[in-house]
Short mmCIF file of C-alpha atoms in Angstrom, two decimals:
data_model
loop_
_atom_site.label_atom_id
_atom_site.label_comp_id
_atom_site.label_asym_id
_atom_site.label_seq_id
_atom_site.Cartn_x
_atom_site.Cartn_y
_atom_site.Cartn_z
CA UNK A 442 -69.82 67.29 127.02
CA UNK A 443 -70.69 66.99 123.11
CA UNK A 444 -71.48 63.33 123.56
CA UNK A 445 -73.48 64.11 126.45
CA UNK A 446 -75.57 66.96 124.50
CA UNK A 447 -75.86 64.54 121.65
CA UNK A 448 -77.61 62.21 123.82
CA UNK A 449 -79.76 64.81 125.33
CA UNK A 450 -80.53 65.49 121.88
CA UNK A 451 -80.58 61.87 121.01
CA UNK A 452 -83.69 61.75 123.89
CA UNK A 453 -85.26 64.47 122.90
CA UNK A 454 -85.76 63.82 118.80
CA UNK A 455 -86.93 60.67 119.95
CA UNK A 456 -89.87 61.83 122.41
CA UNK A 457 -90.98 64.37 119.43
CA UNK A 458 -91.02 61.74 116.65
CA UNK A 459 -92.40 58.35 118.78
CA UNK A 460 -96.02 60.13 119.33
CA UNK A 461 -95.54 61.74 115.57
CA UNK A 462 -94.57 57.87 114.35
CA UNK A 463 -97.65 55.94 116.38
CA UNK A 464 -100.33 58.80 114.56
CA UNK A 465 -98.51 58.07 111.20
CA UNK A 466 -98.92 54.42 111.74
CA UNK A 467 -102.76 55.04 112.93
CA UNK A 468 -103.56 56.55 109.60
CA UNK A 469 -101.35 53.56 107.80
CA UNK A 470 -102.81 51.20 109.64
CA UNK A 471 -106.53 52.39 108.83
CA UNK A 472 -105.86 52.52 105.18
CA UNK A 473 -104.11 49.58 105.31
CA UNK A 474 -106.88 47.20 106.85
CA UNK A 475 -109.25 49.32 104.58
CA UNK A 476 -107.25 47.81 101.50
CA UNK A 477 -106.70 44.72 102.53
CA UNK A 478 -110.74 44.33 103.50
CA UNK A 479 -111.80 45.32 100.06
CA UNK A 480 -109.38 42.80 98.36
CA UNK A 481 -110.77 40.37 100.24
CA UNK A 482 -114.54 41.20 99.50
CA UNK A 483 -113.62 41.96 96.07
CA UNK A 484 -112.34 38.03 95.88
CA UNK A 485 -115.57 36.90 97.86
CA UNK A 486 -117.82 38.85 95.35
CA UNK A 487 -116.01 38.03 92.73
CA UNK A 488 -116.55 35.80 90.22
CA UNK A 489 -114.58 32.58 89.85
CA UNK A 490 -114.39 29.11 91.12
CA UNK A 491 -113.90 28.18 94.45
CA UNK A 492 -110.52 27.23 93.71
CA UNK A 493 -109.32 30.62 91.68
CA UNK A 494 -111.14 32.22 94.69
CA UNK A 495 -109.06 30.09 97.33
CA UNK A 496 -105.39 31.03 95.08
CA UNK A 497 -106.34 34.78 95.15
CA UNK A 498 -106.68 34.71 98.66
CA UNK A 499 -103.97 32.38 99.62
CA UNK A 500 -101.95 35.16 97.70
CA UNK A 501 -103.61 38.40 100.14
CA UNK A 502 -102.62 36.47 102.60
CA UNK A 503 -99.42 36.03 102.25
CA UNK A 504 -98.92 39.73 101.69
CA UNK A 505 -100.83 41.00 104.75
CA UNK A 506 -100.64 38.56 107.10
CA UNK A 507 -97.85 38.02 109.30
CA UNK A 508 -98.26 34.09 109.08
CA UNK A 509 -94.83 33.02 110.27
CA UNK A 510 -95.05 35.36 113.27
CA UNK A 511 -99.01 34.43 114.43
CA UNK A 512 -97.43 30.47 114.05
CA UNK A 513 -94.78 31.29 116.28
CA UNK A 514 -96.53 32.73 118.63
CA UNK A 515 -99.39 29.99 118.26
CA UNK A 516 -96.87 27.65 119.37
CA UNK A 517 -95.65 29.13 122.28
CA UNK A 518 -93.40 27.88 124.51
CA UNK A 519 -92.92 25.13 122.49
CA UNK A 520 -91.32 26.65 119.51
CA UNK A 521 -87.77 26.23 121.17
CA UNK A 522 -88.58 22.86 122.17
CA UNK A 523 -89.61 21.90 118.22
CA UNK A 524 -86.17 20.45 116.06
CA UNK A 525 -85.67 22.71 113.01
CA UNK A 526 -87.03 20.04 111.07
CA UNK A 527 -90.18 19.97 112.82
CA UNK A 528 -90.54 23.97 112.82
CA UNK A 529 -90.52 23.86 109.25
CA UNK A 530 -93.19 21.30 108.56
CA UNK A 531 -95.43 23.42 111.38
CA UNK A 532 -94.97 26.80 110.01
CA UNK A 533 -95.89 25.09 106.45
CA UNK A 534 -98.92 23.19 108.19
CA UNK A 535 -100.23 26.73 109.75
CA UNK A 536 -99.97 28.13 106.47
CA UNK A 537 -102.01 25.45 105.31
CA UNK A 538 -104.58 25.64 107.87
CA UNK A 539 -105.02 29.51 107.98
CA UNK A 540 -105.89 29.16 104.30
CA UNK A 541 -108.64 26.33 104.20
CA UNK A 542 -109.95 27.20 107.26
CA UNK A 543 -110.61 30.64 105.63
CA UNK A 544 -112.21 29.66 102.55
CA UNK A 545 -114.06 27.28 103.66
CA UNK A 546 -115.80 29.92 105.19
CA UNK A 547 -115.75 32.26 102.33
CA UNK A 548 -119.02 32.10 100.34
CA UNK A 549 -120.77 32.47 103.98
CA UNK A 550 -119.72 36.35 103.59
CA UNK A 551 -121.05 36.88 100.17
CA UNK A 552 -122.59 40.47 99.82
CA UNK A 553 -120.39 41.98 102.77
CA UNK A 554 -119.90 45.22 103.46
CA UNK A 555 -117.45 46.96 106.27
CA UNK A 556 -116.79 50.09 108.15
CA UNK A 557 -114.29 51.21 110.42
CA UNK A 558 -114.42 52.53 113.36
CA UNK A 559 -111.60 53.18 116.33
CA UNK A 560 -107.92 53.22 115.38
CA UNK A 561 -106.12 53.02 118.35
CA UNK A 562 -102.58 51.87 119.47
CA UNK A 563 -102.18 48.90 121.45
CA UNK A 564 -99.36 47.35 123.34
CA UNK A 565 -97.01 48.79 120.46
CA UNK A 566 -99.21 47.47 117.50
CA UNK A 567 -102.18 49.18 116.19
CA UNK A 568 -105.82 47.72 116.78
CA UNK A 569 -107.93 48.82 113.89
CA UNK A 570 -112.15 48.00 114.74
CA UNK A 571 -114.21 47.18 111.91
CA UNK A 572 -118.08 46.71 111.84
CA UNK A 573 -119.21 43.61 109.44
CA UNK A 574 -122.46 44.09 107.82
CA UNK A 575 -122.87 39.99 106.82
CA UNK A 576 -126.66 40.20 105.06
CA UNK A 577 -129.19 38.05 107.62
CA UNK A 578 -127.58 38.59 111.10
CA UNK A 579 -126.65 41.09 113.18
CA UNK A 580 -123.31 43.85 112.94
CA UNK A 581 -120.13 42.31 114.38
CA UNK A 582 -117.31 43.62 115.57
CA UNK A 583 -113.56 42.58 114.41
CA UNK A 584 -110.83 44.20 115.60
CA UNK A 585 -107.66 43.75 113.37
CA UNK A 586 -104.08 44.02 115.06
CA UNK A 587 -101.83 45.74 112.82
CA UNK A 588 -97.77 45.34 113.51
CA UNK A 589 -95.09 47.45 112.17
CA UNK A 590 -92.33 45.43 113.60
CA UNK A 591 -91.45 44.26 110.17
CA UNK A 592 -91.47 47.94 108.27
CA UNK A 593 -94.06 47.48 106.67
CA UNK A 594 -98.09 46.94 108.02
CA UNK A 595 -98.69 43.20 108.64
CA UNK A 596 -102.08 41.68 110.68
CA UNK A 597 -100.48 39.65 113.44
CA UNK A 598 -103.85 39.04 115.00
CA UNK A 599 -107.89 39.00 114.79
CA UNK A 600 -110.06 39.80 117.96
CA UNK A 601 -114.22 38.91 118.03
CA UNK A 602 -115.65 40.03 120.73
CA UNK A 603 -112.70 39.86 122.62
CA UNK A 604 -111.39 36.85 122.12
CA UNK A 605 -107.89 36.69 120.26
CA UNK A 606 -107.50 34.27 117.33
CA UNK A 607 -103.64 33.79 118.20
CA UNK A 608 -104.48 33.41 121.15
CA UNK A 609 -106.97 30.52 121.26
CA UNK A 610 -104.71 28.90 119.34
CA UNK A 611 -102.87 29.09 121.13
CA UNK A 612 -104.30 27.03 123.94
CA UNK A 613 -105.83 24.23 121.28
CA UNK A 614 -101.98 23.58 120.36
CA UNK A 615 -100.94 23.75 123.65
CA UNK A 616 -103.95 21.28 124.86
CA UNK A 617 -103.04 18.75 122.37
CA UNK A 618 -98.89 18.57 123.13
CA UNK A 619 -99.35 18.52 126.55
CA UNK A 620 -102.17 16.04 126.53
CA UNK A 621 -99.83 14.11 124.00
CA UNK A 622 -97.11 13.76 126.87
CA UNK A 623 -95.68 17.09 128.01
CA UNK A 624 -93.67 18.07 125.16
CA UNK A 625 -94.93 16.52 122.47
CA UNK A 626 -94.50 18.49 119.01
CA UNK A 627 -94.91 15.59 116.74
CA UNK A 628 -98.44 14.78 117.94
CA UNK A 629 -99.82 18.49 117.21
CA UNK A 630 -97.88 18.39 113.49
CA UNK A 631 -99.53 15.03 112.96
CA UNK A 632 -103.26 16.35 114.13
CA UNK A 633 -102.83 19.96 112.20
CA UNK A 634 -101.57 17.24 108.81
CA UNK A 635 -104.87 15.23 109.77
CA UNK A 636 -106.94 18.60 109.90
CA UNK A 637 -105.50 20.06 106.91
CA UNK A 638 -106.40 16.82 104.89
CA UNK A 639 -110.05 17.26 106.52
CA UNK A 640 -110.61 20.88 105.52
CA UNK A 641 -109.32 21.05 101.48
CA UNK A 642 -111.38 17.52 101.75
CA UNK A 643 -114.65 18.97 103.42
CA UNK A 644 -114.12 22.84 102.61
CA UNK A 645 -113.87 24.34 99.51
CA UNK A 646 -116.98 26.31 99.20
CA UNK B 1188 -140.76 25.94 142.45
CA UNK B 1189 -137.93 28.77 142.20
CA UNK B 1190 -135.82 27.15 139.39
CA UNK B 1191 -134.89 24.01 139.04
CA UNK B 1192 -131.87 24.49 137.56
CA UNK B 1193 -130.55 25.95 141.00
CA UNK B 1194 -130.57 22.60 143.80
CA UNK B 1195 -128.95 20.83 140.79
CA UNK B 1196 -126.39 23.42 140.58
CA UNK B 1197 -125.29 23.19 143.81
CA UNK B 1198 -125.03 19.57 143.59
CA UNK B 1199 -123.09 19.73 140.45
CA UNK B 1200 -120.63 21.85 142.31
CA UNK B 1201 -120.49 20.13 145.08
CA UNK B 1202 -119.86 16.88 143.10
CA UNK B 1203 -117.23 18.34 140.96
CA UNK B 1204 -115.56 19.62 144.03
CA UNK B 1205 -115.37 16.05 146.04
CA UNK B 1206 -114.93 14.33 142.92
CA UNK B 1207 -110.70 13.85 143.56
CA UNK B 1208 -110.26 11.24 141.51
CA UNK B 1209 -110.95 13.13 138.56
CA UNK B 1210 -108.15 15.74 139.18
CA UNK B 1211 -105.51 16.30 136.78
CA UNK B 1212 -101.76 16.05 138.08
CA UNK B 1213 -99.69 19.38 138.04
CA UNK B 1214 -96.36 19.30 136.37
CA UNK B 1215 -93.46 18.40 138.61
CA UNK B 1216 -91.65 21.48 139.64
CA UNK B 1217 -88.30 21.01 137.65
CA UNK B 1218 -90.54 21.90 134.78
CA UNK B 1219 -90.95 25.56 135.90
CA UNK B 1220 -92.58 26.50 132.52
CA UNK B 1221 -94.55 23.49 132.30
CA UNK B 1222 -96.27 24.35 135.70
CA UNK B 1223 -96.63 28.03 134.95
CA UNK B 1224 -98.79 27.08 132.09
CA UNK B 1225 -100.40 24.30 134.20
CA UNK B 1226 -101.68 27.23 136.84
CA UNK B 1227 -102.29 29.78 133.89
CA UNK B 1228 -104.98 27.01 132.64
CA UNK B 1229 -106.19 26.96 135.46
CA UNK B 1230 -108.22 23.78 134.66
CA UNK B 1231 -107.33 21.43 138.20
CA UNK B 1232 -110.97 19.65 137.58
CA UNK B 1233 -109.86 19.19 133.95
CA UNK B 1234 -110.56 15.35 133.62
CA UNK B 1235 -113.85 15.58 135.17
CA UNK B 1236 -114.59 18.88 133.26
CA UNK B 1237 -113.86 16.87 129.71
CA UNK B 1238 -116.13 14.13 131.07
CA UNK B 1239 -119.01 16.30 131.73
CA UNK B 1240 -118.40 17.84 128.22
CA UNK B 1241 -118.21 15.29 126.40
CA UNK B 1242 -121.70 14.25 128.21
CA UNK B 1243 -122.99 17.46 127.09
CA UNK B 1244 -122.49 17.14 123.47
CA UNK B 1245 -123.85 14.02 123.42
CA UNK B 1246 -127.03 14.81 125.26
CA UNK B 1247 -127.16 18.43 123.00
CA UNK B 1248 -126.68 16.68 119.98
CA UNK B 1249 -130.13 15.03 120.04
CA UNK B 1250 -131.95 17.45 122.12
CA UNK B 1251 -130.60 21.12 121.98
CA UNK B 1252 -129.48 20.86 118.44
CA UNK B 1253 -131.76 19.89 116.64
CA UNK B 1254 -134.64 22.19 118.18
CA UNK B 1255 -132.15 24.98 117.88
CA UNK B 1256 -131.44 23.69 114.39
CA UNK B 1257 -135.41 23.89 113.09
CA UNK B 1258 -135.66 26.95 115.59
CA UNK B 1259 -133.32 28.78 113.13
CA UNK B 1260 -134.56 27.18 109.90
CA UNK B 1261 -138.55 27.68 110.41
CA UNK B 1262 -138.01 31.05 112.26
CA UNK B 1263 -136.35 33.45 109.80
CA UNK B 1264 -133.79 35.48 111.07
CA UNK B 1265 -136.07 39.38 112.07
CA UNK B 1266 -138.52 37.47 114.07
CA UNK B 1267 -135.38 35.57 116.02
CA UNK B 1268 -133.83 39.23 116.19
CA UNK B 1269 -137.27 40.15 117.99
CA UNK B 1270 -137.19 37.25 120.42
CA UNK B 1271 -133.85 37.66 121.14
CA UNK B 1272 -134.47 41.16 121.90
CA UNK B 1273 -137.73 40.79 123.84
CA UNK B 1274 -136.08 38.03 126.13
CA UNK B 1275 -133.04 40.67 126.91
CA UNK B 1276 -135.63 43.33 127.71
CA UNK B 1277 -136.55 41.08 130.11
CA UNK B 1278 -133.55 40.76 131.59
CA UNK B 1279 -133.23 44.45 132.33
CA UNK B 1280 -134.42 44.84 136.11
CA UNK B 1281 -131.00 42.53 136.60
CA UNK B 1282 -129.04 44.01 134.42
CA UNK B 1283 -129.81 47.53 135.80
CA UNK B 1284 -129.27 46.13 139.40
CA UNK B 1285 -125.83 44.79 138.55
CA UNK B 1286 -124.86 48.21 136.68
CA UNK B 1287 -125.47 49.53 140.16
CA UNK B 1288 -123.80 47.17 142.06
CA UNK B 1289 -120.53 47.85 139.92
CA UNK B 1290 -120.99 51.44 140.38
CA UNK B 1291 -121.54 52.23 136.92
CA UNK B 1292 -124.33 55.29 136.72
CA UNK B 1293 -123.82 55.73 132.96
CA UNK B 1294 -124.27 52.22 132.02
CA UNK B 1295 -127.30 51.84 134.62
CA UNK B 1296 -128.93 54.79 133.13
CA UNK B 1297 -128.35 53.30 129.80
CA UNK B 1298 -130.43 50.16 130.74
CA UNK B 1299 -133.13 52.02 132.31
CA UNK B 1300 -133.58 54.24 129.43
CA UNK B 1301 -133.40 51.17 127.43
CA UNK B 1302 -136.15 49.67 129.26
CA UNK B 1303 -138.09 52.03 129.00
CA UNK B 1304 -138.02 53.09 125.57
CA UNK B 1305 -137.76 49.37 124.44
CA UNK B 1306 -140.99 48.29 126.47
CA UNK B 1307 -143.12 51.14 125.03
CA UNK B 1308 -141.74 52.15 121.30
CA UNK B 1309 -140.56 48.55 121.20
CA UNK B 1310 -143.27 46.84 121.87
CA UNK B 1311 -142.74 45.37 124.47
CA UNK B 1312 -139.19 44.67 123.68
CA UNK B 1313 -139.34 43.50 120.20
CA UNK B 1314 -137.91 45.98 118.87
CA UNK B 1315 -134.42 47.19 120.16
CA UNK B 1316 -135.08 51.03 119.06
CA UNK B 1317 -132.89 52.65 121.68
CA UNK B 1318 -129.95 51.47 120.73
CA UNK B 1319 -130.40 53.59 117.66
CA UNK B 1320 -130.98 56.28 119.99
CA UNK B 1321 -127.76 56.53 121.58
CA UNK B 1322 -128.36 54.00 124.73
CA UNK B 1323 -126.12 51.19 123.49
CA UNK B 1324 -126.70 47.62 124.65
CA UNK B 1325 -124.27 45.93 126.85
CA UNK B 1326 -123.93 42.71 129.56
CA UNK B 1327 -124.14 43.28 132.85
CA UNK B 1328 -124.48 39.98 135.46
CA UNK B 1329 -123.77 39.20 138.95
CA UNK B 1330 -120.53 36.59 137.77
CA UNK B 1331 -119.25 40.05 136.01
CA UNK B 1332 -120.32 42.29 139.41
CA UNK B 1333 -118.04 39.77 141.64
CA UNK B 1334 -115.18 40.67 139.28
CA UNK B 1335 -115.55 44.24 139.34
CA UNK B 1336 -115.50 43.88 143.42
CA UNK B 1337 -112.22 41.82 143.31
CA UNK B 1338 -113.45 38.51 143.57
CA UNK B 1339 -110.88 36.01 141.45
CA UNK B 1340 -113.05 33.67 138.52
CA UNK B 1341 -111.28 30.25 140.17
CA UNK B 1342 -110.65 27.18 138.54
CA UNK B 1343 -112.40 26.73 135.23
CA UNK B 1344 -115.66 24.76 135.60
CA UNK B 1345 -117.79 23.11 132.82
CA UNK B 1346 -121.67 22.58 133.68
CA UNK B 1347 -123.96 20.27 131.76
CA UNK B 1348 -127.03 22.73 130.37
CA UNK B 1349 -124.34 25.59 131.12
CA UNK B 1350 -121.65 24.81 129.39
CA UNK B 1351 -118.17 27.00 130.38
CA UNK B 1352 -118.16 28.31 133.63
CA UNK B 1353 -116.21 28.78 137.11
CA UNK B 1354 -117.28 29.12 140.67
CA UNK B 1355 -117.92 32.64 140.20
CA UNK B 1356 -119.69 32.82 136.95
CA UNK B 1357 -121.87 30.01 138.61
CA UNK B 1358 -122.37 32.00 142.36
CA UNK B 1359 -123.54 34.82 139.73
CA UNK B 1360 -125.82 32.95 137.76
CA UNK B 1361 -127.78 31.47 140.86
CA UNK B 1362 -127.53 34.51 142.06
CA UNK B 1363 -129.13 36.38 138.76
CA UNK B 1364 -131.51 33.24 138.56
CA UNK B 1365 -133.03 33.65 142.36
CA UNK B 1366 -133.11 37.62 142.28
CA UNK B 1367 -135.42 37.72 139.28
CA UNK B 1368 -137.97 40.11 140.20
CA UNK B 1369 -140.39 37.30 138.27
CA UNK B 1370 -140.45 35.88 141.61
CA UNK B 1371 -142.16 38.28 143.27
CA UNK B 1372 -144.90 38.24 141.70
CA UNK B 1373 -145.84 35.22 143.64
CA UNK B 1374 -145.76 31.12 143.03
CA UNK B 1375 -148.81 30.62 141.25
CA UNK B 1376 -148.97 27.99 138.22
CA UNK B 1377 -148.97 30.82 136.21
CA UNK B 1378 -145.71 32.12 137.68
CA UNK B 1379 -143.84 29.23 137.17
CA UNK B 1380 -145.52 28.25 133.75
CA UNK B 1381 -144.02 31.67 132.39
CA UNK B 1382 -140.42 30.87 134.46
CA UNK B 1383 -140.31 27.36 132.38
CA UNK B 1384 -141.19 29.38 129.18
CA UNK B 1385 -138.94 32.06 129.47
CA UNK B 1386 -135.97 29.53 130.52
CA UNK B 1387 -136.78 27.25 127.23
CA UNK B 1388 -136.97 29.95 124.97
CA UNK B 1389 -133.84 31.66 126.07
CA UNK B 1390 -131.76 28.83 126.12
CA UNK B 1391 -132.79 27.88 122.59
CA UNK B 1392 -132.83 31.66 120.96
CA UNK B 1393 -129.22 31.06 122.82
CA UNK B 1394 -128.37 28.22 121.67
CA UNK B 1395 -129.23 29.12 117.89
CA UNK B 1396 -127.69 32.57 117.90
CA UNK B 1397 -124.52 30.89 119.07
CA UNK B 1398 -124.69 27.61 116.91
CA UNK B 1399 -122.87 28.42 114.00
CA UNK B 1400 -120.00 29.32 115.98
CA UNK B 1401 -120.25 26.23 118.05
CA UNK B 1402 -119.85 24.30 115.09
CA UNK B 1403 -117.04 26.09 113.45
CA UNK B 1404 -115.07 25.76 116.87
CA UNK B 1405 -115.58 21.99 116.64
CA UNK B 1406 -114.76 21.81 112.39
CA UNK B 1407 -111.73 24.12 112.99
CA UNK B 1408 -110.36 23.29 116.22
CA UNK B 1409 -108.11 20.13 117.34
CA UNK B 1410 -109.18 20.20 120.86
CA UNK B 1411 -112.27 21.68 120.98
CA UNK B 1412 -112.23 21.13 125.15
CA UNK B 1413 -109.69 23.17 125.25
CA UNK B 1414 -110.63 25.76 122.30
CA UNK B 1415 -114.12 26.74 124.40
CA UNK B 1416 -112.21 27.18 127.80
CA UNK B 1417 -109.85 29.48 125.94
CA UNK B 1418 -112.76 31.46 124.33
CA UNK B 1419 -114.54 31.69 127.44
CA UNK B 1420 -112.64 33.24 129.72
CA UNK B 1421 -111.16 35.85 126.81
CA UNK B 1422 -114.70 36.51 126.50
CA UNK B 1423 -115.49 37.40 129.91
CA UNK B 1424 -112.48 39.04 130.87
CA UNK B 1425 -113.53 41.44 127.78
CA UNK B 1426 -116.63 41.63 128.98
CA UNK B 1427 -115.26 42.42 132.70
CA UNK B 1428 -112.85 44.72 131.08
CA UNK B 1429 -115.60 47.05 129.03
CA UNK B 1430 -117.98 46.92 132.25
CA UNK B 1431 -114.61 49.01 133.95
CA UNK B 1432 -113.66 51.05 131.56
CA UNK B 1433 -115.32 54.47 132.01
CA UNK B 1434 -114.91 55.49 128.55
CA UNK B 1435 -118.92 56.25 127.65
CA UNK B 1436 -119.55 59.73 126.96
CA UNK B 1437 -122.73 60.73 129.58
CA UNK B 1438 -123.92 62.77 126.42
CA UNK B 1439 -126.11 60.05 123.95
CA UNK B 1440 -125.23 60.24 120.06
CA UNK B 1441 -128.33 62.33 119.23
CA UNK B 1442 -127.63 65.42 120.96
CA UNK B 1443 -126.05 67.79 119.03
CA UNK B 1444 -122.72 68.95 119.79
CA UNK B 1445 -120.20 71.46 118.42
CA UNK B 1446 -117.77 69.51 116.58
CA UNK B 1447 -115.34 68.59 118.05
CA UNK B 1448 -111.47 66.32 116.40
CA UNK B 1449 -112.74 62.83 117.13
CA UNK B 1450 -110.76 61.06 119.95
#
């Protein structure tokens, strides 16, 4: 009977705490994107050179972004079909390519400003929507998908207009291994080594 | 004339749809996960799509993108805002007749108001003022109105002057296209003078507002085939997904309530 109780118990704490936890990590996760969106501004506004800029923010992301996880999952199915020696290389490409495909981009988001708006959970993560104010167009809309899987918060995803960065990514890495012959890993490292080359070559404004 | 665009249409599909030879081959079925992914694509025309893609880049690249390219640099960015705007005022009569169709009072009332206040305080449309007063702007087309009844988006379809599509994205379009209450105004020349107009300058206040994502798909992506499919249909199925959702409070931002602990 005392085990039985216990796990009654056991139930119960659980049911009281998991709604308690979720609002905890709604307020987290709202400060959290609301620190890691003025470190990022603060770089773009900042002074420096493109490269100092491109090092400070290869360093935000690596402390807020879940890269490693948003790889995996940008592989897909074919993560178990990559050797270990070929995981590594692609998990060190992606790192590559989230980076200088990001600040290449940067200095077109000078003089931005943010706001948030809805917090909401979302199939166990946290979905925080921000409101860019870029100067010369129109608001847009980002939503920001926070994870606590890890402990701590970590952005395992970006949604526009709702359409999921991991996701399309998804399907371009797909695209080129199966076009490459069905299960063809080394064909999408040796296009993401080619692209990578491209963008520190083309992008570093 | 109607709209051109509409016979050719038909043919396209039509073409695409005897077109065999240009079908891809599904995965055998001892690759379980290989065909699972094959039918989640959903891409069967896929070699014929990419051919008619990479037709339409070609043919944009020295007609479409360059006008859309000095359409953005000699028109500064407010007056495109006001185009923009004025061509989707135009588009309200549809828009308001597909809110119905989906059964959506709150979002049809939001166009009419729209309309109206847009048309008169706007000028005409040039200025969007009521979404500053609480009537929010939002898509509404006959492709999206199939999907609300049920009807399933079939195989992924890409149309020269289009671009991403499916069967019923295209039904809706010629649909949208034909019911334009333009047309009833009669077929005079200066009927279809202000049907070509209309159709060029949407499709290049389009075509700008979306070119600077356009080209960071094809900088950033490896296969930018299959990078646009994948952005398309998230994009509609978020579009189909907000036009459901019955989330909008009936009351608009600018009355004023007791407060109330925000949702």
């Amino acid at each position: 009977m005392p085990r039985r109780r216990s796990l009654v118990l056991a139930v119960l704490l659980l049911l009281l705490t998991r709604p308690a936890q979720a609002a905890g990590e709604v307020a987290e996760a709202r400060a959290f994107v609301q620190r890691t969106g003025d470190a990022i501004l603060a770089v773009i506004n900042g002074p420096g050179s493109a490269a100092e800029k491109r090092s400070k923010f290869t360093r935000i992301v690596d402390g807020t972004v879940d890269v490693d996880g948003v790889a995996k999952f940008a592989l897909g199915r074919f993560w178990r079909v990559a050797t270990p020696a070929q995981r590594k290389t692609y998990l060190s490409l992606f790192r590559q390519y989230l980076v200088f495909n990001v600040t290449g981009r940067l200095s077109q988001y000078k003089g931005t400003t943010f706001t948030i708006g809805r917090v909401e959970p979302m199939n166990g993560d946290i979905a925080v929507t921000t409101t860019l104010h870029v100067p010369n167009s129109s608001p847009t809309d980002l939503q920001w998908i926070v994870s606590f899987a890890s402990g701590s918060p970590k952005i395992v995803d970006l949604v526009a207009e709702g359409t999921s960065l991991r996701v399309t990514q998804r399907s371009d890495y797909a695209s080129v291994i199966t076009r490459n012959g069905g299960q063809n890993v080394q064909a999408l490292l040796d296009a993401m080594r080619q692209q990578v080359a491209r963008l520190e070559a083309g992008g570093s404004g | 004339m109607r709209f051109a665009g509409f016979p050719f249409l038909l043919a396209l599909l039509g073409l695409a749809g005897l077109d065999l030879a240009g079908c891809a081959t599904p995965p055998p079925a001892s690759q379980p996960e290989a065909l699972a992914a094959y039918r989640q694509t959903n891409d069967p025309l896929e070699p014929t799509n990419r051919v008619l893609y990479a037709a339409s880049n070609d043919i944009a690249s020295v007609s479409l993108t360059p006008a859309a390219r000095a359409y953005r640099s000699a028109v500064p960015q407010p007056v495109r805002n006001g185009v923009s705007d004025l061509l989707s005022n135009l588009g309200s009569p549809i828009r308001f007749a597909n809110d119905v169709l989906q059964a959506q009072p709150r979002r049809a009332g939001d166009t009419f108001m729209r309309f109206l206040i847009n048309s008169t305080i706007g000028i005409g449309g040039i200025f969007d003022v009521a979404s500053g007063w609480g009537y929010p702007a939002h898509t509404a087309d006959f492709g999206m109105t199939l999907a609300v009844w049920g009807v399933p988006p079939g195989p992924y379809l890409f149309l020269p002057l289009i671009g991403p599509s499916d069967p019923r994205d295209a039904v809706g379009f010629a649909a949208d296209t034909l019911a334009n209450p333009v047309q009833a105004l009669g077929s005079g020349p200066a009927v279809t003078a202000f049907n070509w107009a209309t159709l060029g300058t949407t499709t290049i206040s389009q075509y700008a507002h979306n070119l600077p994502a356009i080209d960071e798909v094809k900088r950033t992506a490896l296969d930018p085939y299959a990078t646009f499919r994948s952005l398309y249909r998230q994009y509609r199925e978020a579009e189909i997904k907000a036009a459901e959702k019955r989330r909008r409070p009936t009351i608009p931002v600018w009355f004023d309530l007791p407060k109330k602990p925000s949702e």
